């Protein structure tokens, strides 16, 4: 046999095809205790520590933590991009923290033929405690451009806390864009986390909770308010002539017994209902009870800004 041919295990006798040497020998089977039958040397290598064994759950947790870290970095980059080039010039945190939520810029789309009066009222209240910087733009899709008074709407405002010229120095940014929008009004807070909020009534709900984070702590009070707000949305804002008259009758019945629609003070129910009557030009058609209530609302400090707007439009 040449040296290049493979070698095979030796055949012990003619009855065996080949012979393999045993891995263990009886001489190595040392008994450690009297209870052992025999002891065999390990074939695999022993791990130094038991806790170094691969744990699939630990591996998943590490991968999850890495994914969350990457998502956090992406979110931070998107936040920088969403607030514009000014974020690159400053590392300040934008917006106040209200009820554990950080707000940067509230963008409201407004039909120039249907100014959301209730939102202007709530803006007046919001500007008492926060520096709110309002900005108005006109979208290119608007065929009939708004009047100069509409484009400079906030010139009539008298905020308690004056906004700063620099956007980053304010607590809240309020951007109004005149454009053709569904239901006359829309709100966008964060395009990365939500869809549009449509309708003046729903935007007013949002502002009301922004002003008062504990709005829903009294479930009875908040339910009564929301019931009136829903009714105003259905009958005043989106109803026909018959439904609008039905709303006026409901207001008259309630206001014949009390000063405000819910509770002992002005609420979102009053603000939204008052705004709906004004926008539909129904003020001259209401009953004496509703007329007194409307005058009481108009004399409230929260209505000072919207009164000036109505006098100019």
Coordinates of C-alpha atoms in Angstrom, one line a residue:
X1 CA 0.0 0.0 0.0
X2 CA 1.4 3.3 -1.0
X3 CA 1.8 6.2 1.5
X4 CA -0.8 8.3 -0.2
X5 CA -3.6 5.8 0.5
X6 CA -5.8 6.3 3.5
X7 CA -5.3 4.1 6.6
X8 CA -8.1 2.3 8.3
X9 CA -8.5 1.0 11.8
X10 CA -7.0 -2.4 12.2
X11 CA -9.2 -5.5 12.0
X12 CA -9.0 -7.6 15.2
X13 CA -10.2 -10.8 13.6
X14 CA -11.9 -12.1 10.5
X15 CA -15.3 -11.6 12.1
X16 CA -14.9 -7.8 12.4
X17 CA -15.0 -5.2 9.6
X18 CA -12.9 -2.8 11.7
X19 CA -11.9 -2.0 15.2
X20 CA -12.1 1.3 17.0
X21 CA -10.2 2.0 20.2
X22 CA -12.6 2.8 23.2
X23 CA -12.7 6.4 24.4
X24 CA -12.9 5.3 28.0
X25 CA -10.9 2.6 29.6
X26 CA -11.9 0.8 32.7
X27 CA -8.7 2.0 34.4
X28 CA -10.1 5.6 34.3
X29 CA -13.4 4.8 35.9
X30 CA -12.5 5.9 39.4
X31 CA -15.1 5.6 42.0
X32 CA -15.5 8.8 44.1
X33 CA -18.0 7.6 46.6
X34 CA -19.5 4.3 47.6
X35 CA -22.7 5.3 45.9
X36 CA -21.1 5.7 42.5
X37 CA -21.2 2.7 40.1
X38 CA -18.5 4.3 38.1
X39 CA -17.1 7.7 37.0
X40 CA -16.5 8.7 33.4
X41 CA -14.4 11.6 32.3
X42 CA -16.4 14.5 30.7
X43 CA -16.3 14.6 26.9
X44 CA -17.5 18.2 26.7
X45 CA -15.7 21.1 28.3
X46 CA -17.2 22.4 31.6
X47 CA -18.3 26.0 31.8
X48 CA -16.5 28.0 34.4
X49 CA -19.7 29.6 35.8
X50 CA -23.3 28.3 35.4
X51 CA -24.6 31.9 34.9
X52 CA -22.5 32.2 31.7
X53 CA -24.8 29.8 29.9
X54 CA -26.7 31.3 27.0
X55 CA -30.1 32.6 28.1
X56 CA -32.6 33.2 25.3
X57 CA -34.7 35.6 27.4
X58 CA -31.7 37.7 28.3
X59 CA -30.7 37.8 24.7
X60 CA -34.2 39.1 23.7
X61 CA -34.1 41.7 26.5
X62 CA -30.8 43.0 25.3
X63 CA -32.1 43.2 21.7
X64 CA -35.2 44.9 22.9
X65 CA -33.2 47.5 24.8
X66 CA -31.1 48.2 21.7
X67 CA -34.2 48.7 19.6
X68 CA -35.7 51.1 22.1
X69 CA -32.5 53.1 22.2
X70 CA -32.5 53.4 18.4
X71 CA -36.1 54.4 18.4
X72 CA -35.4 57.1 21.0
X73 CA -32.6 58.5 18.9
X74 CA -34.9 58.6 15.8
X75 CA -37.6 60.3 17.9
X76 CA -35.1 62.9 19.0
X77 CA -34.1 63.6 15.5
X78 CA -37.7 63.9 14.3
X79 CA -38.4 66.3 17.2
X80 CA -35.5 68.5 16.0
X81 CA -36.8 68.5 12.4
X82 CA -40.4 69.2 13.4
X83 CA -39.6 72.5 15.1
X84 CA -37.6 73.9 12.3
X85 CA -34.1 75.4 11.9
X86 CA -34.4 77.3 15.2
X87 CA -33.9 74.0 17.0
X88 CA -30.4 73.8 15.5
X89 CA -29.5 77.1 17.1
X90 CA -30.7 76.2 20.6
X91 CA -30.8 73.2 22.8
X92 CA -33.7 74.5 24.9
X93 CA -36.7 72.4 25.5
X94 CA -39.7 73.7 23.6
X95 CA -43.1 74.3 25.2
X96 CA -44.5 73.9 28.7
X97 CA -45.2 70.7 30.4
X98 CA -48.9 70.6 31.1
X99 CA -50.3 67.5 32.8
X100 CA -47.1 65.6 31.9
X101 CA -47.4 66.3 28.2
X102 CA -45.0 68.5 26.3
X103 CA -46.5 70.8 23.7
X104 CA -44.5 72.5 21.1
X105 CA -46.7 74.0 18.3
X106 CA -50.5 73.8 17.9
X107 CA -51.4 74.1 14.2
X108 CA -55.0 75.1 13.5
X109 CA -56.5 75.1 10.0
X110 CA -59.3 77.6 9.8
X111 CA -61.8 78.4 7.1
X112 CA -61.6 82.2 6.7
X113 CA -65.4 82.3 6.3
X114 CA -65.9 80.6 9.7
X115 CA -63.6 81.9 12.4
X116 CA -63.8 79.6 15.5
X117 CA -65.0 82.1 18.1
X118 CA -64.9 79.5 20.9
X119 CA -61.2 78.9 20.2
X120 CA -60.4 82.6 20.4
X121 CA -62.2 82.7 23.8
X122 CA -60.1 79.8 25.1
X123 CA -56.9 81.4 23.7
X124 CA -57.7 84.5 25.8
X125 CA -57.8 82.3 28.9
X126 CA -54.7 80.3 28.0
X127 CA -52.7 83.5 27.5
X128 CA -53.4 84.5 31.1
X129 CA -51.0 81.8 32.4
X130 CA -48.7 81.1 29.5
X131 CA -46.7 83.0 26.9
X132 CA -48.6 82.0 23.8
X133 CA -47.1 83.2 20.5
X134 CA -49.8 83.3 17.7
X135 CA -48.8 83.3 14.0
X136 CA -51.2 83.5 11.0
X137 CA -50.6 82.2 7.5
X138 CA -52.8 82.0 4.4
X139 CA -52.6 78.8 2.4
X140 CA -52.2 79.1 -1.4
X141 CA -55.4 77.0 -1.9
X142 CA -57.6 79.9 -0.6
X143 CA -59.1 81.7 -3.6
X144 CA -60.5 84.7 -1.8
X145 CA -57.8 86.1 0.4
X146 CA -58.8 87.0 4.0
X147 CA -59.2 90.7 4.9
X148 CA -56.2 92.4 6.6
X149 CA -58.2 92.4 9.9
X150 CA -58.5 88.6 9.7
X151 CA -54.8 88.3 8.8
X152 CA -53.9 90.4 11.8
X153 CA -56.6 88.9 14.1
X154 CA -54.4 88.7 17.2
X155 CA -53.7 92.4 17.1
X156 CA -56.9 92.8 19.0
X157 CA -55.8 90.4 21.8
X158 CA -54.6 91.7 25.2
X159 CA -52.7 88.7 26.7
X160 CA -51.8 88.9 30.3
X161 CA -48.4 87.3 29.5
X162 CA -46.9 89.0 26.5
X163 CA -45.3 86.6 24.0
X164 CA -41.6 87.0 23.1
X165 CA -40.4 87.7 19.6
X166 CA -38.2 84.5 19.6
X167 CA -40.3 81.4 19.2
X168 CA -38.1 79.4 21.6
X169 CA -38.7 81.9 24.4
X170 CA -42.4 81.3 24.6
X171 CA -44.4 78.6 26.4
X172 CA -46.7 77.7 23.5
X173 CA -46.7 78.3 19.8
X174 CA -50.1 78.7 18.1
X175 CA -50.1 78.7 14.3
X176 CA -53.3 79.4 12.4
X177 CA -53.5 78.6 8.7
X178 CA -56.4 80.0 6.7
X179 CA -57.4 77.3 4.2
X180 CA -60.2 75.2 3.0
X181 CA -60.7 72.7 5.8
X182 CA -63.3 70.1 6.6
X183 CA -65.8 71.2 9.2
X184 CA -64.4 74.6 9.2
X185 CA -61.6 73.9 11.7
X186 CA -58.8 71.4 12.3
X187 CA -56.1 70.9 14.9
X188 CA -52.8 69.1 14.6
X189 CA -50.5 68.9 17.7
X190 CA -47.9 66.3 16.7
X191 CA -48.1 64.7 13.2
X192 CA -45.8 61.8 14.4
X193 CA -48.3 60.6 17.0
X194 CA -51.9 61.6 15.9
X195 CA -54.3 62.4 13.1
X196 CA -56.2 65.7 12.7
X197 CA -58.9 66.8 15.1
X198 CA -61.7 68.2 13.0
X199 CA -64.5 70.6 14.0
X200 CA -64.5 73.8 16.1
X201 CA -66.3 72.0 19.0
X202 CA -63.6 69.3 19.2
X203 CA -60.7 71.8 19.0
X204 CA -62.4 73.7 21.8
X205 CA -62.6 70.5 23.9
X206 CA -58.8 70.1 23.4
X207 CA -58.1 73.7 24.4
X208 CA -60.4 73.4 27.5
X209 CA -58.5 70.4 28.7
X210 CA -55.2 72.1 28.0
X211 CA -56.2 75.0 30.2
X212 CA -57.6 72.7 32.9
X213 CA -55.8 69.3 33.1
X214 CA -58.2 68.3 35.9
X215 CA -61.2 68.8 33.6
X216 CA -62.3 65.1 33.8
X217 CA -61.7 64.6 37.5
X218 CA -65.4 65.3 38.2
X219 CA -67.1 62.7 36.0
X220 CA -70.6 64.1 36.6
X221 CA -69.6 67.7 35.8
X222 CA -67.6 66.8 32.7
X223 CA -70.3 64.5 31.4
X224 CA -72.9 67.2 31.7
X225 CA -70.6 69.7 29.9
X226 CA -69.8 67.2 27.1
X227 CA -73.6 66.4 26.7
X228 CA -74.2 70.1 25.9
X229 CA -71.2 70.4 23.7
X230 CA -72.3 67.3 21.7
X231 CA -75.8 68.8 21.4
X232 CA -74.4 72.1 20.2
X233 CA -72.2 70.3 17.6
X234 CA -75.2 68.3 16.3
X235 CA -77.9 71.0 16.3
X236 CA -76.1 74.4 16.1
X237 CA -73.0 73.8 14.1
X238 CA -74.2 71.0 11.8
X239 CA -78.0 71.1 12.0
X240 CA -80.7 72.5 9.8
X241 CA -83.0 75.4 10.7
X242 CA -85.4 73.2 12.6
X243 CA -82.6 71.7 14.6
X244 CA -81.1 75.1 15.4
X245 CA -84.5 76.2 16.8
X246 CA -84.7 73.0 18.8
X247 CA -81.3 73.9 20.4
X248 CA -82.6 77.4 21.2
X249 CA -85.6 76.0 23.0
X250 CA -83.4 73.6 25.0
X251 CA -81.3 76.5 26.0
X252 CA -84.3 78.6 27.0
X253 CA -85.7 75.8 29.1
X254 CA -82.5 75.3 31.0
X255 CA -81.6 79.0 31.4
X256 CA -85.0 79.8 32.9
X257 CA -83.8 77.9 36.0
X258 CA -80.2 78.8 36.2
X259 CA -77.6 81.4 35.2
X260 CA -75.2 79.0 33.5
X261 CA -75.8 75.8 31.5
X262 CA -73.7 73.6 33.9
X263 CA -72.7 74.4 37.5
X264 CA -72.3 77.8 39.0
X265 CA -69.9 79.4 36.6
X266 CA -69.0 79.7 32.9
X267 CA -68.0 76.4 31.3
X268 CA -67.1 75.0 27.9
X269 CA -70.9 74.3 27.4
X270 CA -71.6 78.0 27.6
X271 CA -68.6 79.0 25.4
X272 CA -69.4 76.5 22.6
X273 CA -73.2 77.3 22.6
X274 CA -72.6 81.1 22.6
X275 CA -70.2 80.8 19.7
X276 CA -72.6 78.6 17.7
X277 CA -75.4 81.2 18.1
X278 CA -73.1 84.0 17.1
X279 CA -71.8 82.2 14.0
X280 CA -75.3 81.3 12.8
X281 CA -76.5 84.9 13.4
X282 CA -79.3 83.7 15.7
X283 CA -78.7 86.3 18.5
X284 CA -81.7 88.4 17.5
X285 CA -84.0 85.3 17.4
X286 CA -83.4 84.0 20.8
X287 CA -85.8 84.1 23.8
X288 CA -85.4 86.6 26.7
X289 CA -83.7 84.0 28.9
X290 CA -81.2 83.1 26.2
X291 CA -80.6 86.8 25.5
X292 CA -79.8 87.6 29.1
X293 CA -77.4 84.6 29.2
X294 CA -75.6 85.8 26.0
X295 CA -75.1 89.2 27.5
X296 CA -73.8 87.6 30.7
X297 CA -71.3 85.6 28.7
X298 CA -70.2 88.6 26.7
X299 CA -69.4 90.5 29.8
X300 CA -67.2 87.8 31.2
X301 CA -63.4 88.6 31.1
X302 CA -62.7 85.6 28.9
X303 CA -64.8 87.2 26.1
X304 CA -62.9 90.5 25.9
X305 CA -60.8 89.4 22.9
X306 CA -63.6 87.8 20.9
X307 CA -65.8 90.9 21.5
X308 CA -63.2 93.0 19.8
X309 CA -62.9 90.6 16.9
X310 CA -66.7 90.6 16.4
X311 CA -66.8 94.4 16.4
X312 CA -64.2 94.5 13.6
X313 CA -65.6 91.7 11.3

